[in-house]
Structure formats: structure tokens, C-alpha cells
């Protein structure tokens, strides 16, 4: 049963382009209520991306790139939202490292991650490996679930449809800001 479970865990495929984006409401790190439907009323698109945590150099690099070129995306009418399983305290560390000024949501209970099919449970070997790098997922996420997202990026258009997907289980691969900007119509 364990083997089947671990295969299922890695079977996350993300949502496909053309699918309806699952709606969500959450509070971001600044206490602002983020409601996908409401944001799409006042913006042309939402760039929704998932990241693992402030301990992940690839996440920090991607967030910094998004921040450095944020005007490129907001200029096209996009609202950027980051989603992470991390605690608010660790989101603040991400902001310190990257100067991110866009909304970042702590996805408690992984509602958003599950809706977008990016959640997976880290196996014991990976958990130990991360601990070896002084990354304590339990402390970082404030629970004992060991759940992380595949670092996916979605663009959601005004009608609530997903128009762009970057989904790669290789956490080192992220879309460039110019790729995202070009995908914004």
C-alpha cells in the first residue's frame, strides 16, 4: 500500500490550460482579503504561483525576479499572488530576502494547493535530506504534514480561465518574467 501511495503522491499533474481556475478566498501576509473573483473584476489577469519556502534558493530567486520586473506584469493589468505552505513568520523572511511587494498567502490546510493540484507529501528520505540542509519543514510550515507544492505558475484571465501553465516537478525550473509577461494578452 505504501508504494501505491507514494506513486499517487507524485501523480500531481497540475491543472491544464483552458480549465476553469478554482476560486479561493484567503488573507495575504498583510492581512488583506484576497478573493480571486473580486480581483479579476478589477484586473485583466492573475499570475498565481506556488513556492516551497524561504529556505529554497530557487523560490527566492524566482520571487526576486517577479518583484524586480513587477511593473512589467502590473503594466499589463496582472495581479501577482504567491502561495506557500509556510507560516507568516517565514513569509516575512521571504519578503526580507526578496523585497516582494505582492500578495503572499499562507495556504493553511493546503486548500489552494489542492484545488490547483500542486500539493505533494515529501517522503522520509527527502525530509531527512532537507533536515541535513538545516531545513525543518515542520518548523517552517508549523505542522507535521511534510506537504510542499510543485512550484507551478498559472495565469488566470478575466473570465476565470487558466491561459498559461508552468508545471514542472523539477523545482529548479521556473518560468522567466518575460515568458509570463508574453503570456499575458
CSV table of C-alpha atoms in Angstrom, one decimal, residues 5-173:
chain,number,residue,atom,x,y,z
A,5,UNK,CA,0.5,5.8,-2.0
A,6,UNK,CA,3.9,7.2,-2.9
A,7,UNK,CA,3.1,6.9,-6.6
A,8,UNK,CA,-0.1,8.7,-6.1
A,9,UNK,CA,1.7,11.4,-4.3
A,10,UNK,CA,3.9,12.1,-7.3
A,11,UNK,CA,1.0,11.9,-9.6
A,12,UNK,CA,0.1,15.5,-9.2
A,13,UNK,CA,-0.2,17.0,-12.7
A,14,UNK,CA,-1.5,20.5,-12.1
A,15,UNK,CA,-4.4,22.0,-13.9
A,16,UNK,CA,-4.3,22.4,-17.7
A,17,UNK,CA,-4.6,25.5,-19.8
A,18,UNK,CA,-8.2,26.1,-20.7
A,19,UNK,CA,-9.5,24.8,-17.4
A,20,UNK,CA,-11.6,27.0,-15.1
A,21,UNK,CA,-9.5,28.3,-12.3
A,22,UNK,CA,-10.8,27.2,-8.8
A,23,UNK,CA,-12.0,30.2,-6.9
A,24,UNK,CA,-10.4,30.9,-3.5
A,25,UNK,CA,-10.6,33.5,-0.7
A,26,UNK,CA,-7.7,33.9,1.7
A,27,UNK,CA,-5.9,36.6,3.7
A,28,UNK,CA,-2.5,37.6,2.4
A,29,UNK,CA,0.6,38.4,4.6
A,30,UNK,CA,-0.5,42.0,5.0
A,31,UNK,CA,-4.0,41.0,6.3
A,32,UNK,CA,-5.7,41.9,3.0
A,33,UNK,CA,-8.6,39.7,1.9
A,34,UNK,CA,-7.7,38.1,-1.4
A,35,UNK,CA,-10.7,36.9,-3.4
A,36,UNK,CA,-9.9,35.6,-6.9
A,37,UNK,CA,-13.3,36.5,-8.3
A,38,UNK,CA,-13.1,40.1,-6.9
A,39,UNK,CA,-9.5,40.6,-8.1
A,40,UNK,CA,-10.4,39.5,-11.6
A,41,UNK,CA,-13.2,42.2,-11.7
A,42,UNK,CA,-10.6,44.9,-11.3
A,43,UNK,CA,-7.6,43.3,-13.1
A,44,UNK,CA,-7.1,41.7,-16.5
A,45,UNK,CA,-5.4,38.7,-15.1
A,46,UNK,CA,-3.9,37.0,-12.0
A,47,UNK,CA,-0.5,35.5,-12.0
A,48,UNK,CA,-0.8,32.8,-9.3
A,49,UNK,CA,2.4,30.9,-8.4
A,50,UNK,CA,3.2,28.4,-5.7
A,51,UNK,CA,6.6,28.2,-3.9
A,52,UNK,CA,8.1,25.9,-1.3
A,53,UNK,CA,9.6,28.3,1.2
A,54,UNK,CA,12.1,31.0,2.2
A,55,UNK,CA,14.7,28.2,2.6
A,56,UNK,CA,14.5,27.4,-1.1
A,57,UNK,CA,17.1,29.4,-3.2
A,58,UNK,CA,15.2,28.8,-6.4
A,59,UNK,CA,12.0,30.1,-4.9
A,60,UNK,CA,13.8,33.2,-3.6
A,61,UNK,CA,15.4,33.8,-7.0
A,62,UNK,CA,12.1,33.5,-8.8
A,63,UNK,CA,10.3,35.8,-6.3
A,64,UNK,CA,13.0,38.4,-6.6
A,65,UNK,CA,12.8,38.3,-10.4
A,66,UNK,CA,9.0,38.7,-10.2
A,67,UNK,CA,9.5,41.7,-7.8
A,68,UNK,CA,12.3,43.3,-9.9
A,69,UNK,CA,10.1,43.2,-13.0
A,70,UNK,CA,6.7,43.6,-11.3
A,71,UNK,CA,5.9,46.7,-13.3
A,72,UNK,CA,6.2,44.6,-16.5
A,73,UNK,CA,3.3,42.4,-15.2
A,74,UNK,CA,1.2,45.1,-13.4
A,75,UNK,CA,1.5,47.2,-16.5
A,76,UNK,CA,-0.3,44.5,-18.4
A,77,UNK,CA,-3.1,44.6,-15.8
A,78,UNK,CA,-1.9,41.5,-13.8
A,79,UNK,CA,-2.2,40.9,-10.1
A,80,UNK,CA,0.5,38.7,-8.7
A,81,UNK,CA,-0.2,36.2,-5.9
A,82,UNK,CA,2.3,33.8,-4.3
A,83,UNK,CA,1.0,30.8,-2.3
A,84,UNK,CA,3.1,28.8,0.1
A,85,UNK,CA,2.6,26.3,3.0
A,86,UNK,CA,4.9,28.4,5.2
A,87,UNK,CA,4.0,30.2,8.3
A,88,UNK,CA,3.5,34.0,8.3
A,89,UNK,CA,6.8,34.4,10.1
A,90,UNK,CA,8.6,32.6,7.3
A,91,UNK,CA,6.7,34.6,4.7
A,92,UNK,CA,8.2,37.7,6.3
A,93,UNK,CA,11.7,36.1,5.9
A,94,UNK,CA,10.9,35.6,2.2
A,95,UNK,CA,9.9,39.3,1.9
A,96,UNK,CA,13.1,40.4,3.7
A,97,UNK,CA,15.2,38.3,1.2
A,98,UNK,CA,13.3,39.3,-2.0
A,99,UNK,CA,11.5,42.6,-1.2
A,100,UNK,CA,8.3,41.1,-2.6
A,101,UNK,CA,5.6,43.7,-2.5
A,102,UNK,CA,2.8,41.5,-3.9
A,103,UNK,CA,0.3,39.3,-2.0
A,104,UNK,CA,1.7,36.1,-0.4
A,105,UNK,CA,-0.8,33.7,1.1
A,106,UNK,CA,-0.1,31.1,3.7
A,107,UNK,CA,-2.2,28.2,2.4
A,108,UNK,CA,-3.3,26.6,5.7
A,109,UNK,CA,-4.8,23.2,5.1
A,110,UNK,CA,-3.5,23.3,1.5
A,111,UNK,CA,-6.9,24.3,0.1
A,112,UNK,CA,-5.5,26.3,-2.7
A,113,UNK,CA,-2.6,23.9,-3.4
A,114,UNK,CA,-5.1,21.0,-3.6
A,115,UNK,CA,-7.5,22.9,-5.8
A,116,UNK,CA,-4.7,23.6,-8.3
A,117,UNK,CA,-3.3,20.0,-8.0
A,118,UNK,CA,0.2,21.0,-6.9
A,119,UNK,CA,0.4,19.5,-3.4
A,120,UNK,CA,2.5,16.5,-2.5
A,121,UNK,CA,3.9,14.9,0.6
A,122,UNK,CA,7.6,14.8,1.0
A,123,UNK,CA,8.8,11.3,1.6
A,124,UNK,CA,11.0,10.4,4.6
A,125,UNK,CA,14.2,10.4,2.6
A,126,UNK,CA,13.6,13.9,1.2
A,127,UNK,CA,12.5,15.1,4.6
A,128,UNK,CA,15.8,13.8,6.1
A,129,UNK,CA,17.8,15.3,3.2
A,130,UNK,CA,16.2,18.7,3.8
A,131,UNK,CA,16.9,18.4,7.5
A,132,UNK,CA,20.6,17.8,6.5
A,133,UNK,CA,20.4,21.2,4.8
A,134,UNK,CA,19.0,22.6,8.1
A,135,UNK,CA,15.5,22.9,6.6
A,136,UNK,CA,13.0,21.9,9.2
A,137,UNK,CA,9.7,21.6,7.3
A,138,UNK,CA,7.8,21.0,10.5
A,139,UNK,CA,9.0,24.3,12.0
A,140,UNK,CA,8.7,26.1,8.7
A,141,UNK,CA,5.2,25.1,7.9
A,142,UNK,CA,4.0,24.9,11.6
A,143,UNK,CA,2.8,21.3,11.2
A,144,UNK,CA,3.9,17.7,10.8
A,145,UNK,CA,2.3,17.1,7.4
A,146,UNK,CA,5.5,17.5,5.3
A,147,UNK,CA,3.5,18.9,2.4
A,148,UNK,CA,5.0,21.1,-0.3
A,149,UNK,CA,3.8,22.4,-3.6
A,150,UNK,CA,5.2,21.7,-7.0
A,151,UNK,CA,6.4,25.2,-7.8
A,152,UNK,CA,3.8,25.9,-10.5
A,153,UNK,CA,2.7,29.1,-12.1
A,154,UNK,CA,-0.7,29.8,-13.5
A,155,UNK,CA,-2.1,32.8,-15.4
A,156,UNK,CA,-5.9,33.2,-15.0
A,157,UNK,CA,-7.7,35.6,-17.3
A,158,UNK,CA,-10.6,37.9,-16.6
A,159,UNK,CA,-13.2,35.1,-17.4
A,160,UNK,CA,-11.6,32.9,-14.8
A,161,UNK,CA,-9.9,30.6,-17.3
A,162,UNK,CA,-6.4,29.3,-17.0
A,163,UNK,CA,-4.5,30.6,-20.0
A,164,UNK,CA,-0.9,29.6,-19.1
A,165,UNK,CA,0.6,26.9,-17.0
A,166,UNK,CA,4.2,26.2,-16.0
A,167,UNK,CA,4.2,22.9,-14.1
A,168,UNK,CA,7.5,21.1,-13.6
A,169,UNK,CA,8.3,18.7,-10.8
A,170,UNK,CA,11.9,19.8,-11.2
A,171,UNK,CA,11.9,22.6,-8.6
A,172,UNK,CA,14.9,24.3,-10.2
A,173,UNK,CA,12.8,25.2,-13.3
